[in-house]
Amino acid sequence: MPRDRLELPAMDRPLSHPPSMPRHLALWLVLGNLLIAVLLIAVTAKNLMSSREADEQAARETVERVSSQLSGEIASELREIDNALATVALRFQHARNAEERRQSVQDTLAEQRSLLKHVNALRVSDAYGAVALGLDPGEQAISVADRVYFQRAKGTDSMVMSEPLRSRVNSRWVLIVARRLQTPSGEFAGVVYASMTTDHFAQHFAKATMGEAGAISLRTDELRLVARYSASEPGATAGLGANNVSEALRASMARDRSQGWFVTLNPIDRVERVTAYRQVGHYPLRVLTGIATRDYLAAWRREMLLEVVVIALVILTIAGFSVHLFRQQRQAHLGRLDMARLAREQSLMLENDLIGMVRLRDRVAIWENGAMARIFGYRPDELRGMAIRQLYLDEASFQWAAQSGDTAQREGRQFRIQLQMRRKDGESIWIDLSGTSVSKDESVWMLVDIDALKRSEEHAHSLAFRDALTGLPNRRLFQEKLHDALAHSVRGNKAVAVCYLDLDGFKPVNDAFGHEAGDRVLQEVSRRLLGSLRANDVVARIGGDEFALVLSGVSSVEDVLPVLRRSLALIEQPIELDDERSVTVSASLGAVIGRGASSAEDLMRHADEAMYTAKRAGKGRIHMGPVARRSIGAAAGPAATSSTSSPSPLSLVG
Ligand SMILES: Nc1nc2c(ncn2[C@@H]2O[C@H](COP(=O)(O)OP(=O)(O)OP(=O)(O)O)[C@@H](O)[C@H]2O)c(=O)[nH]1
């Protein structure tokens, strides 16, 4: 039996329905991915918002602290100036005369000037605004009569502060702080004022570190810009004296004039900042400190970028994994569908009506399909457990099939043979048998019922090669068998005899008793000829009442003549047509002996001639043709014609 290992699906397992793809897997994966993405984004966004708020809070606290600190420092400076101005005003008022007043004021101005480092100028004007004292050497006398602070100082004993303005002495932006001077009798006598340059404030602000784009400014009550320091444009003077401020500042100031904070785009340099403002003491000034959003959020933005990248990677990784999972599942699903389709196809194949299939273990059937039982005439399942030997005609064909299978397996080819096997009712049946092994001791076999085909082939063969009336080989088959006999004689170093036989007096049988009687005679003659010869001899009907014989394994005429005489004697026996009638016919025989080297056609022609010689010699005779002598050499005698008895005329009985 073949031993090839071949994995086959278990045939006795019931088929399941095709498995279905996990429903909505793609939808669930998409939803799951979206959910994860949304959760991740939400959590990260919340963290980032908190982080941003913390950074904003820190920035706000910083600007508020710096504003508070700077406003305190400026307030302190202003108090010093105010004290100095008050001192001058006091001494001016209490001087006893003009000369003492002038001297006292000059001394006090000099004294205070040296104390007030942050003051640019400390001057005194008369009641008409002409600046008489405090001018540095080389400075031109000027008048401040038209200045707003001069006019305001006239009517108040308190300190007066100007709007930012251009100095008439040196054209620099300055802030003026002034006090009224009066005579002992209380008449207005001029003003003493201190001038502070905007540069002084800017330099002061520069000491505070507010980031790369931070800005600190000082504005008056009317929001006019007194001084401004921006880290990105340290020397810029744009906007000085003007009150070009953001709506956010105005809105915040509307709520609280003394302090507050806001976030907005600065109208001067278009930079967004968080800005805190704080009033400078009780003075009409406010310090505004701002940190650029891009500065205080720089770290947060880096963190945000990093987190966005990380989240994107996480989401992409999960999405990639999901796609991979989906593809795997789809692949597996397609595989399962293929398996199911294969199983269905196998089922259809196994349960077909034409091809019997059987699985053997140690040559015993362990599974078979319906067609198998039907072909061999068994009931369903009756074959199960049966030794397969019972399906073979005999031990020889069983062993032959087994050996053929082993040989095919050794040579690595498919095992396939056609043989006759046995049905349950004992009838033989032609089977096309093929098989292969599936494990060490198991094999699967396919059996196709080719009985009808074989019988039809045999019938066609018979029509082509046999005489329909007698069933004997016709002339064509006779020629083939003669060729075979000649070839065989070469191997056996023997000769063959070819004999032509023509009935004598046959036509009258037809004429007298009819064609059917003639047929009966022909059939009986053929039967008698078959009975008189050996199994491997050939009897053929080659014409109407002509027969031909091949006798194999002969050596001489002496081997041939007795056989021919016996045949002739049998033919000449009466042939019963029915219970009442019988006929007798005779035959003329012509024979030649030949070997392998002889031509079959020559032998047949010479045998035919010999037969005619016999017929001409008087019928009921045997004539050995001349070829016989040459063919068997010394063993053969001369051509001879003999008669078994006196020629038998047609005798009619009854
Ligand atoms: N019944 C029957 N007759 C056949 C068949 N084939 C040929 N014949 C007849 O057989 C006869 C053969 O003729 P012949 O050989 O002259 O007959 P014969 O009387 O034996 O003459 P000889 O051979 O000279 O002795 C013819 O009458 C054919 O019609 C057949 O298949 N059946």
XYZ file of C-alpha atoms and ligand atoms in Angstrom:
686
model
C 0.000 0.000 0.000
C 1.221 3.550 -0.629
C 2.793 5.155 2.389
C 2.741 8.828 1.308
C 1.609 11.050 4.132
C -1.223 13.302 3.038
C -3.288 15.368 5.410
C -6.980 15.083 4.607
C -9.787 16.699 6.558
C -11.578 14.364 8.904
C -14.266 12.941 6.695
C -16.512 11.693 9.417
C -16.807 15.118 11.018
C -20.080 16.937 10.335
C -19.698 20.130 8.347
C -20.337 23.351 10.122
C -21.814 26.463 8.579
C -19.358 29.037 7.301
C -18.041 31.057 10.233
C -19.019 34.691 10.261
C -16.710 37.689 10.667
C -16.878 39.252 14.140
C -19.709 41.660 13.553
C -18.936 45.320 13.310
C -15.298 44.694 14.202
C -14.207 47.644 12.104
C -16.891 49.844 13.685
C -15.883 48.810 17.196
C -12.242 49.402 16.429
C -12.970 52.851 15.014
C -15.183 53.730 17.985
C -12.609 52.376 20.423
C -9.860 54.356 18.752
C -11.971 57.493 18.754
C -12.814 57.018 22.412
C -9.181 56.540 23.361
C -8.171 59.517 21.238
C -10.872 61.721 22.729
C -9.974 60.657 26.281
C -6.285 61.218 25.722
C -6.886 64.582 24.089
C -9.326 65.630 26.824
C -6.989 64.653 29.669
C -4.021 66.281 27.994
C -6.005 69.398 27.149
C -7.138 69.654 30.757
C -3.572 69.286 31.999
C -2.368 71.825 29.512
C -5.107 74.257 30.479
C -4.211 73.867 34.151
C -0.574 74.277 33.348
C -1.320 77.362 31.257
C -3.466 78.836 33.987
C -0.677 78.217 36.480
C 1.813 79.932 34.195
C -0.591 82.822 33.670
C -1.125 83.060 37.394
C 2.619 83.066 38.005
C 3.115 85.744 35.333
C 0.317 87.845 36.793
C 1.763 87.585 40.256
C 5.152 88.545 38.894
C 3.903 91.669 37.113
C 1.806 92.637 40.105
C 4.760 92.234 42.418
C 7.089 94.192 40.157
C 4.485 96.927 39.648
C 4.011 97.183 43.349
C 7.714 97.318 43.971
C 8.410 99.920 41.278
C 5.485 102.091 42.306
C 6.801 102.036 45.835
C 10.253 103.072 44.699
C 8.950 105.885 42.499
C 6.613 107.034 45.240
C 9.594 107.171 47.547
C 11.519 109.303 45.079
C 8.556 111.607 44.646
C 8.224 111.985 48.378
C 11.843 112.979 48.592
C 11.304 115.532 45.836
C 8.157 116.778 47.461
C 10.013 117.198 50.724
C 12.756 119.088 48.955
C 10.230 121.351 47.246
C 8.428 121.910 50.520
C 11.720 122.794 52.184
C 12.481 125.363 49.496
C 8.963 126.781 49.733
C 9.202 126.989 53.498
C 12.519 128.771 53.502
C 11.282 131.080 50.753
C 8.322 132.072 52.851
C 10.255 132.597 56.049
C 13.108 134.631 54.623
C 13.143 138.101 56.050
C 13.935 140.002 52.890
C 14.477 139.557 49.209
C 18.190 139.157 49.495
C 17.938 136.575 52.260
C 15.167 134.861 50.359
C 17.285 134.634 47.250
C 20.289 133.369 49.143
C 18.309 130.908 51.188
C 16.557 129.506 48.154
C 19.810 129.217 46.220
C 21.456 127.398 49.097
C 18.528 125.114 49.584
C 18.348 124.371 45.861
C 22.016 123.467 45.814
C 21.704 121.415 48.944
C 18.635 119.483 47.758
C 19.987 119.154 44.255
C 22.932 117.228 45.577
C 20.634 114.993 47.599
C 18.168 114.276 44.778
C 20.235 112.221 42.351
C 17.191 111.228 40.369
C 16.186 114.810 39.661
C 17.375 116.437 36.459
C 16.772 120.021 37.519
C 15.540 121.911 40.566
C 14.459 125.423 39.704
C 12.501 128.382 40.954
C 10.435 130.826 38.936
C 9.061 134.162 39.971
C 5.367 134.990 40.122
C 5.416 135.661 36.382
C 6.893 132.334 35.453
C 10.402 133.538 34.693
C 12.884 130.965 35.896
C 15.424 132.844 37.894
C 17.161 130.280 40.072
C 18.406 126.711 39.506
C 19.640 127.111 35.979
C 22.934 125.408 35.323
C 25.762 127.490 33.985
C 25.229 128.226 30.296
C 21.522 127.512 30.373
C 19.284 130.184 28.921
C 16.660 131.826 31.104
C 13.243 130.484 30.310
C 9.651 131.131 31.256
C 7.196 128.522 32.517
C 4.340 130.937 32.799
C 2.332 129.107 30.157
C 2.879 125.682 31.651
C -0.204 124.017 33.077
C 1.602 122.993 36.241
C 2.566 126.671 36.826
C -1.015 127.742 36.547
C -2.223 124.942 38.771
C 0.500 125.555 41.393
C -0.683 129.121 41.701
C -3.916 128.011 43.245
C -2.830 125.201 45.583
C -0.462 124.593 48.423
C -0.141 120.952 47.441
C 2.380 119.450 45.128
C 1.441 119.717 41.468
C 2.570 117.268 38.833
C 2.739 118.010 35.142
C 1.898 115.885 32.178
C 4.987 114.611 30.332
C 6.416 117.467 28.333
C 9.487 118.632 26.476
C 12.029 120.556 28.472
C 12.524 124.118 27.253
C 16.089 123.965 28.353
C 17.286 120.787 26.688
C 14.226 119.457 24.788
C 14.258 116.201 26.735
C 11.031 114.531 27.869
C 10.535 115.408 31.477
C 8.024 115.174 34.285
C 7.684 118.262 36.414
C 6.773 118.290 40.103
C 6.048 121.804 41.419
C 5.083 123.706 44.564
C 3.737 127.156 45.116
C 6.005 129.809 46.634
C 4.463 132.555 48.634
C 5.467 135.567 50.593
C 5.096 135.682 54.364
C 1.843 137.444 53.737
C 0.637 134.573 51.597
C 0.896 136.167 48.159
C 1.867 134.024 45.207
C 5.515 134.517 44.502
C 6.368 131.827 41.963
C 6.970 128.066 41.910
C 9.750 125.735 42.806
C 9.824 122.698 40.565
C 11.845 119.579 40.008
C 12.316 118.079 36.621
C 12.747 114.328 36.179
C 13.703 112.977 32.792
C 11.844 110.019 31.344
C 15.274 108.411 30.870
C 15.625 108.268 34.617
C 12.488 106.151 34.894
C 13.434 104.026 31.900
C 16.813 103.266 33.425
C 15.144 102.424 36.679
C 12.730 100.073 34.916
C 15.580 98.417 33.018
C 16.786 96.928 36.258
C 13.695 94.773 36.512
C 13.903 91.603 34.430
C 10.653 90.940 32.617
C 11.687 88.532 29.864
C 12.769 89.150 26.310
C 9.651 91.055 25.299
C 8.630 92.482 28.672
C 7.795 96.177 29.027
C 7.410 98.610 31.941
C 5.887 102.019 31.608
C 4.795 104.964 33.698
C 1.640 106.856 32.875
C -0.121 109.850 34.357
C -3.714 110.033 35.469
C -4.692 110.922 31.930
C -2.776 107.840 30.823
C -0.159 109.861 29.040
C 3.086 107.960 28.702
C 5.808 109.367 30.919
C 8.428 106.688 30.401
C 8.674 103.263 28.881
C 11.250 100.519 28.886
C 10.996 97.529 26.590
C 13.647 94.817 26.651
C 13.320 94.338 22.910
C 13.595 98.116 22.156
C 15.518 99.625 25.096
C 15.940 103.165 23.685
C 12.563 103.590 22.071
C 10.661 106.793 22.789
C 7.613 106.058 20.682
C 4.359 107.120 22.274
C 5.881 109.389 24.951
C 3.423 112.078 25.929
C 0.575 110.335 24.167
C -2.267 108.396 25.751
C -2.569 105.683 23.125
C -3.609 102.784 25.350
C -5.575 99.580 24.893
C -9.248 99.208 25.563
C -8.380 96.516 28.087
C -6.447 99.048 30.179
C -9.243 101.589 30.018
C -11.805 98.940 30.952
C -9.704 97.757 33.875
C -9.066 101.334 34.999
C -12.779 101.970 34.877
C -13.178 99.241 37.480
C -10.230 100.158 39.654
C -7.972 103.119 39.063
C -5.390 102.233 41.635
C -4.458 98.698 40.609
C -5.424 95.853 38.318
C -4.292 93.599 35.540
C -5.290 92.639 32.026
C -4.089 90.714 28.994
C -4.077 92.424 25.640
C -2.143 93.399 22.586
C -0.060 96.460 23.292
C -0.962 99.210 20.783
C 2.607 100.526 20.721
C 4.555 97.431 19.734
C 1.714 94.966 18.974
C 3.006 92.450 21.532
C 0.512 90.597 23.704
C 1.297 90.826 27.387
C -0.163 90.247 30.782
C 0.112 93.651 32.363
C -0.404 94.800 35.944
C -0.771 98.465 36.907
C -0.347 100.056 40.295
C -0.806 103.671 41.366
C 2.334 105.353 42.599
C 1.438 106.254 46.200
C -1.173 109.018 46.125
C 0.459 110.583 43.095
C -1.329 110.758 39.718
C 0.986 108.156 38.224
C 0.726 104.465 37.486
C 3.409 101.906 36.852
C 2.444 99.297 34.264
C 4.476 96.108 34.145
C 3.973 93.585 31.418
C 5.372 90.167 30.530
C 4.890 89.027 26.962
C 2.573 86.068 26.575
C 5.111 84.406 24.340
C 7.701 84.679 27.118
C 5.734 83.342 30.015
C 4.058 80.689 27.869
C 7.261 79.614 26.110
C 7.858 76.680 28.460
C 4.167 75.787 28.375
C 4.213 75.826 24.580
C 7.205 73.473 24.512
C 5.417 71.200 26.939
C 2.260 71.387 24.837
C 4.182 70.554 21.674
C 5.837 67.603 23.359
C 2.537 66.316 24.717
C 0.798 66.746 21.360
C 3.588 64.796 19.679
C 3.413 62.067 22.326
C -0.379 61.851 22.067
C -0.239 61.794 18.295
C 2.285 58.962 18.481
C 0.156 57.068 20.996
C -2.989 57.533 18.886
C -1.160 56.564 15.706
C 0.313 53.510 17.432
C -3.092 52.408 18.692
C -4.626 53.091 15.274
C -1.824 51.142 13.607
C -2.311 48.271 16.025
C -6.053 48.367 15.343
C -5.504 48.285 11.599
C -3.107 45.380 12.063
C -5.620 43.594 14.285
C -8.397 44.204 11.780
C -6.289 42.899 8.919
C -5.343 39.837 10.940
C -8.969 39.189 11.811
C -10.060 39.704 8.226
C -7.291 37.390 7.028
C -8.341 34.782 9.574
C -11.964 35.266 8.578
C -11.154 34.809 4.899
C -9.160 31.726 5.879
C -12.162 30.372 7.764
C -14.399 31.115 4.780
C -11.962 29.271 2.532
C -11.926 26.347 4.934
C -15.710 26.318 5.048
C -15.900 26.469 1.255
C -13.367 23.663 1.005
C -15.338 21.663 3.526
C -18.519 22.205 1.508
C -16.765 21.228 -1.682
C -15.301 18.180 -0.024
C -18.678 17.290 1.331
C -20.206 17.515 -2.128
C -17.308 15.511 -3.474
C -17.508 12.866 -0.792
C -21.257 12.521 -0.981
C -21.350 12.179 -4.755
C -23.113 9.246 -6.393
C -20.413 8.300 -8.818
C -17.136 7.988 -6.982
C -16.883 5.564 -4.124
C -14.492 6.616 -1.359
C -13.193 4.547 1.483
C -10.689 5.161 4.220
C -8.738 2.149 5.411
C -6.806 1.431 8.548
C -4.739 -1.724 8.323
C -6.814 -2.628 5.258
C -10.079 -2.460 7.157
C -12.724 0.123 6.160
C -13.127 2.802 8.841
C -15.176 5.196 6.732
C -16.877 5.053 3.362
C -19.259 7.262 1.431
C -22.685 6.338 0.112
C -21.442 5.758 -3.419
C -18.981 3.137 -2.171
C -21.706 1.009 -0.614
C -23.983 1.507 -3.599
C -21.335 0.452 -6.158
C -20.630 -2.778 -4.294
C -24.276 -3.485 -3.453
C -23.955 -3.079 0.337
C -26.283 -1.287 2.707
C -25.077 2.057 4.060
C -22.512 1.487 6.842
C -22.353 -2.224 6.099
C -18.828 -1.868 4.794
C -17.631 -0.198 8.004
C -15.243 -2.513 9.809
C -15.050 -4.959 6.903
C -11.702 -6.261 5.604
C -11.238 -4.792 2.159
C -9.955 -8.121 0.895
C -13.597 -9.223 0.544
C -14.087 -6.772 -2.317
C -11.412 -8.409 -4.443
C -12.152 -11.260 -6.820
C -9.393 -13.411 -5.423
C -6.204 -13.381 -3.397
C -4.121 -12.864 -6.541
C -5.851 -9.629 -7.568
C -5.747 -8.419 -3.954
C -2.002 -9.003 -3.739
C -1.499 -7.510 -7.178
C -3.311 -4.320 -6.166
C -1.335 -4.133 -2.915
C 1.986 -4.623 -4.687
C 1.075 -2.108 -7.391
C 0.296 0.419 -4.639
C 3.631 -0.186 -2.917
C 5.485 0.196 -6.191
C 3.675 3.446 -7.026
C 4.500 4.818 -3.595
C 8.166 3.921 -3.908
C 8.301 5.579 -7.343
C 6.482 8.630 -6.008
C 3.566 8.487 -8.401
C -0.173 8.269 -8.015
C -1.403 4.740 -7.689
C -4.108 3.862 -10.181
C -5.237 0.594 -11.710
C -8.288 -0.870 -13.370
C -9.367 -4.281 -12.218
C -12.364 -6.459 -11.655
C -13.649 -6.604 -8.091
C -16.489 -8.404 -6.366
C -19.899 -7.068 -5.423
C -21.788 -8.311 -2.416
C -23.942 -10.520 -4.676
C -20.774 -12.175 -6.025
C -20.917 -10.474 -9.428
C -17.681 -9.082 -10.751
C -17.510 -5.401 -11.472
C -14.888 -3.347 -13.284
C -13.432 -0.679 -11.028
C -11.023 2.181 -11.646
C -9.067 2.186 -8.383
C -6.746 4.920 -7.127
C -5.464 5.658 -3.676
C -2.939 7.300 -1.463
C -1.792 6.901 2.092
C -2.644 9.513 4.702
C -0.634 8.132 7.583
C 1.545 5.181 8.468
C -1.353 2.752 8.564
C -4.191 4.673 6.940
C -5.017 5.216 3.305
C -7.801 6.733 1.249
C -9.130 5.108 -1.886
C -11.330 6.290 -4.717
C -13.267 3.721 -6.695
C -15.113 4.495 -9.911
C -17.601 2.022 -11.345
C -16.360 1.543 -14.923
C -18.215 -1.726 -15.444
C -20.624 -0.353 -18.038
C -17.752 1.328 -19.802
C -15.700 -1.848 -19.845
C -18.617 -3.924 -21.098
C -19.305 -1.384 -23.798
C -15.617 -1.473 -24.757
C -15.696 -5.242 -24.878
C -18.831 -5.123 -26.995
C -17.265 -2.661 -29.409
C -14.136 -4.813 -29.521
C -16.236 -7.844 -30.172
C -18.095 -6.085 -32.988
C -14.819 -5.117 -34.578
C -12.923 -8.329 -34.056
C -15.450 -11.156 -33.694
C -17.958 -12.872 -35.895
C -21.395 -12.020 -34.706
C -22.926 -15.410 -35.500
C -20.396 -17.747 -33.905
C -18.510 -15.400 -31.563
C -15.283 -16.599 -33.133
C -12.484 -14.158 -34.034
C -12.970 -12.652 -37.492
C -10.309 -12.348 -40.160
C -8.798 -9.210 -38.575
C -8.400 -10.736 -35.125
C -7.233 -13.990 -36.701
C -4.400 -12.105 -38.383
C -3.388 -10.502 -35.063
C -3.496 -13.796 -33.237
C -1.436 -15.407 -36.008
C 1.168 -12.646 -35.641
C 1.243 -13.253 -31.888
C 1.572 -17.008 -32.382
C 4.440 -16.552 -34.835
C 6.233 -14.209 -32.436
C 5.675 -16.644 -29.609
C 6.972 -19.543 -31.743
C 10.299 -17.774 -32.097
C 10.724 -17.694 -28.309
C 9.622 -21.311 -27.973
C 11.584 -22.530 -31.000
C 8.416 -24.155 -32.285
C 6.370 -23.806 -35.447
C 2.733 -22.879 -36.045
C 0.298 -24.490 -38.431
C -2.213 -22.369 -40.337
C -5.236 -24.185 -41.641
C -8.014 -22.966 -43.943
C -11.266 -24.895 -43.790
C -14.228 -24.537 -46.157
C -17.399 -26.495 -45.645
C -18.439 -28.807 -48.442
C -22.068 -28.921 -49.391
C -23.162 -26.089 -47.187
C -25.137 -24.155 -49.761
C -27.700 -26.970 -50.153
C -28.384 -26.787 -46.413
C -29.364 -23.192 -46.824
C -31.306 -23.942 -49.903
C -33.107 -26.926 -48.434
C -33.660 -25.897 -44.819
C -33.358 -22.202 -44.874
C -30.813 -19.703 -43.755
C -31.435 -20.222 -40.054
C -30.585 -23.900 -40.426
C -27.422 -22.848 -42.208
C -26.613 -20.568 -39.259
C -27.179 -23.435 -36.857
C -24.742 -25.588 -38.858
C -22.117 -22.811 -38.822
C -22.483 -22.386 -35.025
C -22.226 -26.126 -34.426
C -19.170 -26.449 -36.666
C -17.463 -23.617 -34.773
C -18.317 -25.266 -31.432
C -16.912 -28.598 -32.621
C -13.764 -26.962 -33.914
C -13.235 -25.221 -30.561
C -13.773 -28.546 -28.837
C -11.249 -30.344 -30.960
C -8.385 -27.858 -30.390
C -6.279 -26.828 -27.399
C -7.059 -23.710 -25.440
C -4.227 -21.693 -26.902
C -5.091 -22.680 -30.486
C -7.163 -20.251 -32.538
C -10.421 -20.913 -34.395
C -11.726 -18.062 -36.546
C -14.524 -17.603 -39.036
C -13.097 -15.700 -41.966
C -15.915 -15.962 -44.488
C -19.370 -17.416 -45.177
C -18.576 -21.107 -44.554
C -14.820 -20.587 -44.272
C -12.911 -21.108 -41.037
C -9.229 -20.700 -40.225
C -7.181 -22.367 -37.521
C -3.848 -21.667 -35.870
C -2.202 -24.546 -34.100
C 0.696 -23.419 -31.916
C 3.679 -25.324 -30.585
C 3.909 -27.843 -33.446
C 7.052 -29.290 -34.852
C 6.018 -31.346 -37.847
C 3.202 -32.410 -40.102
C 2.802 -35.396 -37.788
C 1.796 -33.015 -35.044
C -0.716 -31.290 -37.288
C -2.451 -33.934 -39.300
C -4.005 -35.868 -36.413
C -5.558 -32.708 -35.093
C -6.942 -31.768 -38.481
C -8.264 -35.250 -39.057
C -9.981 -35.177 -35.671
C -11.522 -31.828 -36.483
C -12.704 -33.001 -39.859
C -14.180 -36.128 -38.292
C -16.086 -34.030 -35.794
C -17.439 -31.738 -38.517
C -18.646 -34.721 -40.478
C -20.770 -35.891 -37.555
C -24.516 -35.297 -38.198
C -25.774 -31.926 -36.990
C -29.272 -31.882 -35.515
C -31.362 -29.028 -36.783
C -34.297 -29.917 -34.525
C -35.834 -32.987 -33.003
C -36.603 -34.483 -36.353
C -34.032 -33.252 -38.783
C -30.301 -33.403 -39.045
C -27.748 -32.679 -41.694
C -24.233 -33.777 -42.412
C -21.576 -31.600 -43.954
C -17.929 -32.149 -44.663
C -15.001 -29.791 -45.109
C -11.933 -29.279 -47.207
C -8.813 -28.354 -45.220
C -5.604 -26.800 -46.498
C -2.730 -26.301 -44.069
C 0.796 -24.953 -43.998
C 3.401 -24.877 -41.252
C 5.480 -21.783 -40.550
C 7.793 -20.210 -37.934
C 8.486 -16.752 -36.643
C 10.328 -15.734 -39.780
C 7.301 -16.581 -41.908
C 4.928 -13.898 -43.058
C 1.421 -14.289 -41.641
C -0.033 -13.108 -44.954
C 2.019 -15.664 -46.929
C 0.974 -18.447 -44.592
C -2.698 -17.473 -44.927
C -2.441 -17.260 -48.705
C -0.715 -20.646 -48.950
C -3.181 -22.224 -46.559
C -6.003 -20.853 -48.722
C -4.382 -22.284 -51.820
C -3.881 -25.621 -50.051
C -7.529 -25.637 -49.050
C -8.572 -25.098 -52.697
C -6.211 -27.842 -53.721
C -7.973 -30.142 -51.244
C -11.359 -29.020 -52.524
C -10.340 -29.604 -56.098
C -9.011 -33.011 -55.125
C -12.475 -34.116 -54.212
C -13.561 -32.412 -50.962
C -13.543 -33.951 -47.494
C -9.747 -33.837 -47.704
C -6.765 -32.328 -45.984
C -3.966 -30.891 -48.074
C -0.643 -29.809 -46.578
C 0.801 -26.967 -48.601
C 4.442 -26.628 -49.737
C 5.379 -23.973 -47.196
C 5.160 -26.558 -44.538
C 8.186 -28.333 -45.882
C 10.355 -25.220 -45.866
C 9.178 -24.158 -42.506
C 9.959 -27.202 -40.522
C 12.770 -28.475 -42.660
C 13.481 -32.159 -42.607
C 10.687 -32.819 -40.211
C 8.146 -31.920 -42.850
C 7.225 -34.276 -45.584
C 6.184 -33.472 -49.102
C 2.904 -31.868 -49.833
C 0.225 -34.334 -49.180
C -3.461 -34.654 -49.504
C -5.216 -37.078 -47.342
C -8.675 -38.044 -46.658
C -10.003 -39.173 -43.310
C -12.233 -41.488 -45.075
C -13.860 -41.575 -48.379
C -15.103 -38.093 -49.249
C -18.333 -37.510 -47.484
C -21.041 -36.356 -49.761
C -23.829 -34.306 -48.324
C -26.116 -36.668 -46.658
C -29.555 -35.652 -45.676
C -31.236 -37.350 -42.924
C -34.886 -37.367 -42.300
N -26.922 -19.725 -43.391
C -25.851 -18.994 -43.746
N -25.385 -19.121 -44.966
C -24.311 -18.425 -45.349
C -23.685 -17.505 -44.463
N -22.639 -16.967 -45.123
C -22.601 -17.505 -46.355
N -23.616 -18.384 -46.506
C -23.902 -19.204 -47.650
O -22.938 -20.225 -47.769
C -22.873 -20.652 -49.111
C -21.443 -20.825 -49.495
O -21.357 -21.197 -50.842
P -20.455 -22.359 -51.284
O -19.165 -22.354 -50.669
O -20.525 -22.435 -52.800
O -21.287 -23.607 -50.792
P -20.863 -25.130 -50.869
O -22.204 -25.776 -51.170
O -20.240 -25.534 -49.615
O -19.922 -25.299 -52.099
P -18.435 -25.815 -52.016
O -17.698 -25.020 -51.143
O -18.005 -25.756 -53.420
O -18.580 -27.241 -51.518
C -23.629 -19.604 -49.910
O -24.880 -20.161 -50.340
C -23.865 -18.473 -48.929
O -25.067 -17.786 -49.209
C -24.226 -17.372 -43.169
O -23.761 -16.655 -42.363
N -25.314 -18.129 -42.873
